[in-house]
CSV table of C-alpha atoms in Angstrom, one decimal:
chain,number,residue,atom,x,y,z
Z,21,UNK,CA,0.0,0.0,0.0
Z,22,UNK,CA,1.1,2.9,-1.3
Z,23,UNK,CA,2.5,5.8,1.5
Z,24,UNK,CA,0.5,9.3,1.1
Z,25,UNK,CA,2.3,12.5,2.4
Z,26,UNK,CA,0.6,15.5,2.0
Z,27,UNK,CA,2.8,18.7,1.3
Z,28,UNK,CA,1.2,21.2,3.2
Z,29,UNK,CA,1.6,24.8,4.8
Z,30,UNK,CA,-1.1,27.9,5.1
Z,31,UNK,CA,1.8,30.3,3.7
Z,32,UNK,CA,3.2,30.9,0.3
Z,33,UNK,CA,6.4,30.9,-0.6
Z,34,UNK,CA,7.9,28.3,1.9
Z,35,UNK,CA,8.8,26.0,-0.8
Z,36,UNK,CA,6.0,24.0,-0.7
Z,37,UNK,CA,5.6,23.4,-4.4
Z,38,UNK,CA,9.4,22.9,-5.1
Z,39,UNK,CA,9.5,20.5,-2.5
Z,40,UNK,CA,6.6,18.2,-3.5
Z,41,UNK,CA,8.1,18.1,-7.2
Z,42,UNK,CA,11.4,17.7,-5.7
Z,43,UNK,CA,10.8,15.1,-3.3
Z,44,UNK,CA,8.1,13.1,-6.0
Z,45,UNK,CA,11.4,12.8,-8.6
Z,46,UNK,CA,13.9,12.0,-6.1
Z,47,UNK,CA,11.8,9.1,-4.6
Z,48,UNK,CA,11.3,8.7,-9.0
Z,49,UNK,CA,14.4,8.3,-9.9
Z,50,UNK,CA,15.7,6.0,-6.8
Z,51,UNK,CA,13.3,3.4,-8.5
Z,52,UNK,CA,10.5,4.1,-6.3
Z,53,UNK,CA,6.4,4.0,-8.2
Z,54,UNK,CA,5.6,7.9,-7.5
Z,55,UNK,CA,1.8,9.8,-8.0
Z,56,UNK,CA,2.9,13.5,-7.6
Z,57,UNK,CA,-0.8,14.8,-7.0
Z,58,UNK,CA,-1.6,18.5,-7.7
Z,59,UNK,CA,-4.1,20.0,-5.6
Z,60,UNK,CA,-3.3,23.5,-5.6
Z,61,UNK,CA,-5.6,25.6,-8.4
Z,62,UNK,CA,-2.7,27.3,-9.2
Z,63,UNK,CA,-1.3,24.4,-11.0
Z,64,UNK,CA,2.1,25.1,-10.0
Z,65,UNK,CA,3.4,21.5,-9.4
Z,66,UNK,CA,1.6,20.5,-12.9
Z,67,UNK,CA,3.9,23.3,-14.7
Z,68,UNK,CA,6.8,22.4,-12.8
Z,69,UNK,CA,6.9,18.9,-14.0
Z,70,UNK,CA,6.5,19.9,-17.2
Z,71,UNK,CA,3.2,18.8,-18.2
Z,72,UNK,CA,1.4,21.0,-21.2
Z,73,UNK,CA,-2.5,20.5,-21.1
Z,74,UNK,CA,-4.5,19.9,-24.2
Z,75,UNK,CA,-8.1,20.5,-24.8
Z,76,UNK,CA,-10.0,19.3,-21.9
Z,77,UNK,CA,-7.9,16.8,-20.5
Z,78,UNK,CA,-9.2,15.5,-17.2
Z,79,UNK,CA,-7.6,16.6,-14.0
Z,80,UNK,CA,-7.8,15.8,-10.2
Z,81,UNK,CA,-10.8,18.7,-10.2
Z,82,UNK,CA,-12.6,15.9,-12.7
Z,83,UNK,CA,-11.4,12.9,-10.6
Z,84,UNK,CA,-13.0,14.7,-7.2
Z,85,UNK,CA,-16.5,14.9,-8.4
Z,86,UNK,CA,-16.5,11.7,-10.6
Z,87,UNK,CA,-16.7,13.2,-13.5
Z,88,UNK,CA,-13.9,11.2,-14.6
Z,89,UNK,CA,-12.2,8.0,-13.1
Z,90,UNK,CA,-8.9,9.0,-11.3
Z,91,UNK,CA,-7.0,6.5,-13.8
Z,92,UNK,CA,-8.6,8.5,-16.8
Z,93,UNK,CA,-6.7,11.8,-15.3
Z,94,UNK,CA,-3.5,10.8,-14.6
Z,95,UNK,CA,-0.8,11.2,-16.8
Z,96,UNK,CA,2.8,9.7,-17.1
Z,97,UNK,CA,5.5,11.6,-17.2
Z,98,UNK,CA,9.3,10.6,-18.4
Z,99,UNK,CA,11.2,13.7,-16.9
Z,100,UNK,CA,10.9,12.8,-14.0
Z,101,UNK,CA,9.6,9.2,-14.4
Z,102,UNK,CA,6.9,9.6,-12.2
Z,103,UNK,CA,2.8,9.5,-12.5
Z,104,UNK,CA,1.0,12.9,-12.7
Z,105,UNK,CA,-2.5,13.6,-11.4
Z,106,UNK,CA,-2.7,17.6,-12.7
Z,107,UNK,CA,-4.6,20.5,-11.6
Z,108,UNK,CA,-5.3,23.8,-13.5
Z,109,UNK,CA,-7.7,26.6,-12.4
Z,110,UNK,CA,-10.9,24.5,-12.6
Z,111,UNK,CA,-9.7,23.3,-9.0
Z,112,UNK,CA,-10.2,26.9,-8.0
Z,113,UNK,CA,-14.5,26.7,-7.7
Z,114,UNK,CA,-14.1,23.2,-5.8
Z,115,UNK,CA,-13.8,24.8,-2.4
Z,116,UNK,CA,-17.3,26.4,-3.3
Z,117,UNK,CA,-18.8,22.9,-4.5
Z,118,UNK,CA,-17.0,21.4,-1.5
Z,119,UNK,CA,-18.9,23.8,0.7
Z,120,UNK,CA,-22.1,22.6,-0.9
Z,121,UNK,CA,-21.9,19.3,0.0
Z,122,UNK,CA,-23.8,17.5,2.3
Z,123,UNK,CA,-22.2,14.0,2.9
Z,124,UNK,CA,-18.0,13.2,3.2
Z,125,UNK,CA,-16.9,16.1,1.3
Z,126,UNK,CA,-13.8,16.0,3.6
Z,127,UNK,CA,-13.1,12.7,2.0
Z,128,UNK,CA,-13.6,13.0,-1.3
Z,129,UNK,CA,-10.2,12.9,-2.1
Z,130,UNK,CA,-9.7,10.1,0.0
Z,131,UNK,CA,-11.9,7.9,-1.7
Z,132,UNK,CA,-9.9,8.7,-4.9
Z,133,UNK,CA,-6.3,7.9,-3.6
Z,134,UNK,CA,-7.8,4.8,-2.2
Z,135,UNK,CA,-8.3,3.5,-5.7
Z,136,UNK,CA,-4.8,3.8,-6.6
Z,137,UNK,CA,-3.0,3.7,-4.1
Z,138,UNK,CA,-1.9,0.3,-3.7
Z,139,UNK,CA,0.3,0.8,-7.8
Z,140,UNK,CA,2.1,3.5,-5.8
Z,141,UNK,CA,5.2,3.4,-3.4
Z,142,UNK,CA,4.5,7.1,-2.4
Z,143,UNK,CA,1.9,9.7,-3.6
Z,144,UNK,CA,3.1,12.5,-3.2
Z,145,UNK,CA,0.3,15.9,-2.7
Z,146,UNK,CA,0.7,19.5,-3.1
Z,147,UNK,CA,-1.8,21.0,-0.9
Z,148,UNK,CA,-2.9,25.2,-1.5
Z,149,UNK,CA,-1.4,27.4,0.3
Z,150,UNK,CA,-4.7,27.8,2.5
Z,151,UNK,CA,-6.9,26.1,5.2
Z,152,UNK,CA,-9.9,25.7,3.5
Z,153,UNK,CA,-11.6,22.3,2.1
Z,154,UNK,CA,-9.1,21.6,0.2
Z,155,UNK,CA,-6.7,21.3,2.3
Z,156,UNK,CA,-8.9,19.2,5.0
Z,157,UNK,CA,-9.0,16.8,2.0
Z,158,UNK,CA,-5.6,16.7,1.5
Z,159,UNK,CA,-4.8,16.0,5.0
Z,160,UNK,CA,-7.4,13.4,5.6
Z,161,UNK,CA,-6.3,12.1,2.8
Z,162,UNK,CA,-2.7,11.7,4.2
Z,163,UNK,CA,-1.0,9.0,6.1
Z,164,UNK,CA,1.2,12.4,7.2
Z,165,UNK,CA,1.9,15.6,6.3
Z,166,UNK,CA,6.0,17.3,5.5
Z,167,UNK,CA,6.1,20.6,6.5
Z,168,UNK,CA,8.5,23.0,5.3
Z,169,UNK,CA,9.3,26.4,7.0
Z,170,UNK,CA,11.3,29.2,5.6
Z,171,UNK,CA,14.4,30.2,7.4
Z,172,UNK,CA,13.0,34.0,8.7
Z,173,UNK,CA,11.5,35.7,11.4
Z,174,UNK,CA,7.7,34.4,12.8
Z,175,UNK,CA,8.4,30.6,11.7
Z,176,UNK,CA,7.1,29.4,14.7
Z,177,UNK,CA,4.5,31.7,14.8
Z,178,UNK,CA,3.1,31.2,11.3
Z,179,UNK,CA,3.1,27.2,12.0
Z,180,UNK,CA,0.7,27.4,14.7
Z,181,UNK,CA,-2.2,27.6,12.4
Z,182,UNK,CA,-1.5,24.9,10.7
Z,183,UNK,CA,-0.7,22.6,13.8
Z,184,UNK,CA,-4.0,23.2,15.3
Z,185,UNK,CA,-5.8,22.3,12.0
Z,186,UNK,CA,-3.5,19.4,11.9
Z,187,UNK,CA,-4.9,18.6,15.4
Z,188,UNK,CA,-8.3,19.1,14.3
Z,189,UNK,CA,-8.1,16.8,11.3
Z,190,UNK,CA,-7.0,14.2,13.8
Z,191,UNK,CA,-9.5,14.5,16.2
Z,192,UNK,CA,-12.3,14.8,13.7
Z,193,UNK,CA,-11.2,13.2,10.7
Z,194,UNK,CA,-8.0,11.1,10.3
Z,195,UNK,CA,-6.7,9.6,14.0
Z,196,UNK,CA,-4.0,8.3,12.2
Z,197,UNK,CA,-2.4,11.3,10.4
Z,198,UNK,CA,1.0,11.9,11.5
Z,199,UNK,CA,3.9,14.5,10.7
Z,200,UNK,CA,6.1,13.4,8.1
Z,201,UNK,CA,9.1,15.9,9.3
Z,202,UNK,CA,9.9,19.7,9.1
Z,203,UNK,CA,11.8,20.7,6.5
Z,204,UNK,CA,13.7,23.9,6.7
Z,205,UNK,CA,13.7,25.7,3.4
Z,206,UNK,CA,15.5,28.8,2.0
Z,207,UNK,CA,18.3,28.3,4.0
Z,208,UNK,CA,21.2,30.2,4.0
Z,209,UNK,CA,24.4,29.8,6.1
Z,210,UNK,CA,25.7,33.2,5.9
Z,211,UNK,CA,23.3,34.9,8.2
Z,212,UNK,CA,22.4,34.0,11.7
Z,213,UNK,CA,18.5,34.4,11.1
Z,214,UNK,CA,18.5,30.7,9.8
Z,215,UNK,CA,21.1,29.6,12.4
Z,216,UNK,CA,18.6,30.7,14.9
Z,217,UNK,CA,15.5,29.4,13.1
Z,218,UNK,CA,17.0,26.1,12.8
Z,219,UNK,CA,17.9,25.9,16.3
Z,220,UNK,CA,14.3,26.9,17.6
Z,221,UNK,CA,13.1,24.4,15.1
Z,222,UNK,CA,15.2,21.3,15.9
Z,223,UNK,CA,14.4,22.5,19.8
Z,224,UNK,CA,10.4,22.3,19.2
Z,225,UNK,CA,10.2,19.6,16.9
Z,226,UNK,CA,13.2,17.4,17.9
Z,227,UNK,CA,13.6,14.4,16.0
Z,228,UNK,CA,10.8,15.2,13.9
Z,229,UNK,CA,13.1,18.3,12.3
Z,230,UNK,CA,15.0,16.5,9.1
Z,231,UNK,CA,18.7,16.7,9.3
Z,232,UNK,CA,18.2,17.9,6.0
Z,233,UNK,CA,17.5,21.6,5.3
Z,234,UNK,CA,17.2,23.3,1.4
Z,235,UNK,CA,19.6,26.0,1.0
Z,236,UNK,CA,18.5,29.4,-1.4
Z,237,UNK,CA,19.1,29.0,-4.7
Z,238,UNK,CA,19.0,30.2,-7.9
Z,239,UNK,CA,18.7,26.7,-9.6
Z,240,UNK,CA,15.8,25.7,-6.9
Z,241,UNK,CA,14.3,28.9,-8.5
Z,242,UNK,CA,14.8,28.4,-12.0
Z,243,UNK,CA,14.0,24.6,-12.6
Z,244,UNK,CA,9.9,24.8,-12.2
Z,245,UNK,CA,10.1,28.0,-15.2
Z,246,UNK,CA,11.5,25.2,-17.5
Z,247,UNK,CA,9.0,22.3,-16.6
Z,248,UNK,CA,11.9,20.2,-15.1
Z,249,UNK,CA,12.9,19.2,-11.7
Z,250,UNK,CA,16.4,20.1,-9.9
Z,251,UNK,CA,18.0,16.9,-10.9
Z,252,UNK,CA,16.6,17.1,-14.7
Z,253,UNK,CA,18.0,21.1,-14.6
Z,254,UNK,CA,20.8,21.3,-12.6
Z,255,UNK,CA,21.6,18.3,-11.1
Z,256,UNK,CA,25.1,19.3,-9.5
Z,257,UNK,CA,23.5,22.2,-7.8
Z,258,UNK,CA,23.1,22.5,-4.0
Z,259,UNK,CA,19.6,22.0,-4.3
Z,260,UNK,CA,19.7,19.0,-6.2
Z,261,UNK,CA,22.3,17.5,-3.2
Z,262,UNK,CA,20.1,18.6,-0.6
Z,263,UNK,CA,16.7,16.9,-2.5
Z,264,UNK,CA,18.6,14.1,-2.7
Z,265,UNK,CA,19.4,13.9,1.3
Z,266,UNK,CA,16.0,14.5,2.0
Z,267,UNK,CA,14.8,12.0,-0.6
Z,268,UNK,CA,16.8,9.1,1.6
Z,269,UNK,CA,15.8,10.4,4.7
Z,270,UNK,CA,12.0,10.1,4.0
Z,271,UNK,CA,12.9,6.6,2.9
Z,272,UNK,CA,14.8,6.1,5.7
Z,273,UNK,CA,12.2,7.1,7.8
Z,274,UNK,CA,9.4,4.8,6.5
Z,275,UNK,CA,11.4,2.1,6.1
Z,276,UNK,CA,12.2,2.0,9.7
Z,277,UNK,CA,8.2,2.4,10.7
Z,278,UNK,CA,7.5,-0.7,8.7
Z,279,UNK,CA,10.3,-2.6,10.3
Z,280,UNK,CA,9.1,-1.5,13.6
Z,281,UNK,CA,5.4,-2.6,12.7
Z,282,UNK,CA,6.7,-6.1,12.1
């Protein structure tokens, strides 16, 4: 059975985006069966991998509401070798038709991954840089949710949100959702801001902080403007070292669960 991690924080700009494409082609190209799910109305993640939409190809917006079967939107990609479940601005009027609802809507996505899930090794979701219905989705969705936090002032503050929707989700929705990690993004070792950020981190979140943070960079930047991933753009660049060590960790990490569990 496929592991779900949903990619998730209320602010823009943390690196959510580049780290759910970044993560879904690492796990990709170390021989690992990857869904990289787009549920951002942005599209963003979709772009990023390079995928170009013709007329009225199904996305996940089609997939939610059963207008298509998930299998019928997905797409497979080569660079990186992973499977793509797209989004475009349709996704934007589903928190409105969520809101209509009257049964599950908090599952809806749910009850999609569940159909798949099992010809994955990961999927991998974007989540919206909001707390709305989509995101409780997402996260009830999830078997956990990654963090990532930008190396700057208010961190902390601007996670607490997000934890106590976390929480929430638990309580109401999905007992079992855990967090992934916290990945510290944007980091860069010449100033002490991020010295100090990481510290309060790693001191809040111990072991759950990766060892791994993402250090600024112009390549990070560049790669999603040419539809291609660090390692298929610039695959000697910091960025690409550090996706890489995060990319092992998470594997790490679940590999050890499982042998636990048994």
């Amino acid at each position: 059975m496929g592991k779900i991690i949903a990619i998730a924080n209320q602010k823009g700009g943390v690196g959510k985006t580049t780290t759910s494409i970044n993560l879904a082609a690492g796990l990709a190209y170390l021989n690992k069966k990857v869904l990289l799910v787009d549920f951002d109305p942005q599209g963003n993640a979709t772009q990023g991998v390079g995928y170009e939409f013709t007329s009225k190809q199904p996305t996940v917006y089609e997939a939610l509401f059963s207008i298509n079967k998930v299998n019928e939107c997905i797409r497979t990609m080569k660079r990186p070798p992973l499977d793509l479940l797209p989004a475009n601005i349709n996704l934007s009027g589903a928190e409105l038709e969520l809101a209509s609802v009257e049964e599950n809507r908090e599952q809806l996505l749910k009850n999609v991954l569940n159909e798949i899930r099992d010809n994955y090794d990961y999927i991998i979701i974007d989540c919206p840089p909001s707390l709305g219905l989509l995101n409780t989705n997402a996260l009830t969705a999830a078997d956990s949710v990654l963090i990532p936090v930008q190396c700057e002032y208010y961190a902390l503050e601007g996670m607490t949100q997000l934890l106590q929707t976390i929480r929430l989700i638990q309580k109401v929705f999905n007992p079992s959702l855990m967090i992934e990690g916290i990945l510290l993004t944007m980091y860069d070792a010449r100033t002490n801001l991020s010295a100090e950020v990481s510290q309060e981190i790693r001191k809040h979140f111990k072991e759950k902080a990766y060892k791994t943070y993402i250090p600024r960079s112009i390549k990070l930047s560049e790669a999603p403007s040419m539809g291609l991933s660090i390692f298929d753009y610039s695959v000697n660049d910091a960025g690409a070292r550090a996706y890489v060590s995060l990319t092992k960790e998470v594997i790490a990490n679940n590999t050890e669960v499982v042998d636990n569990a048994n």
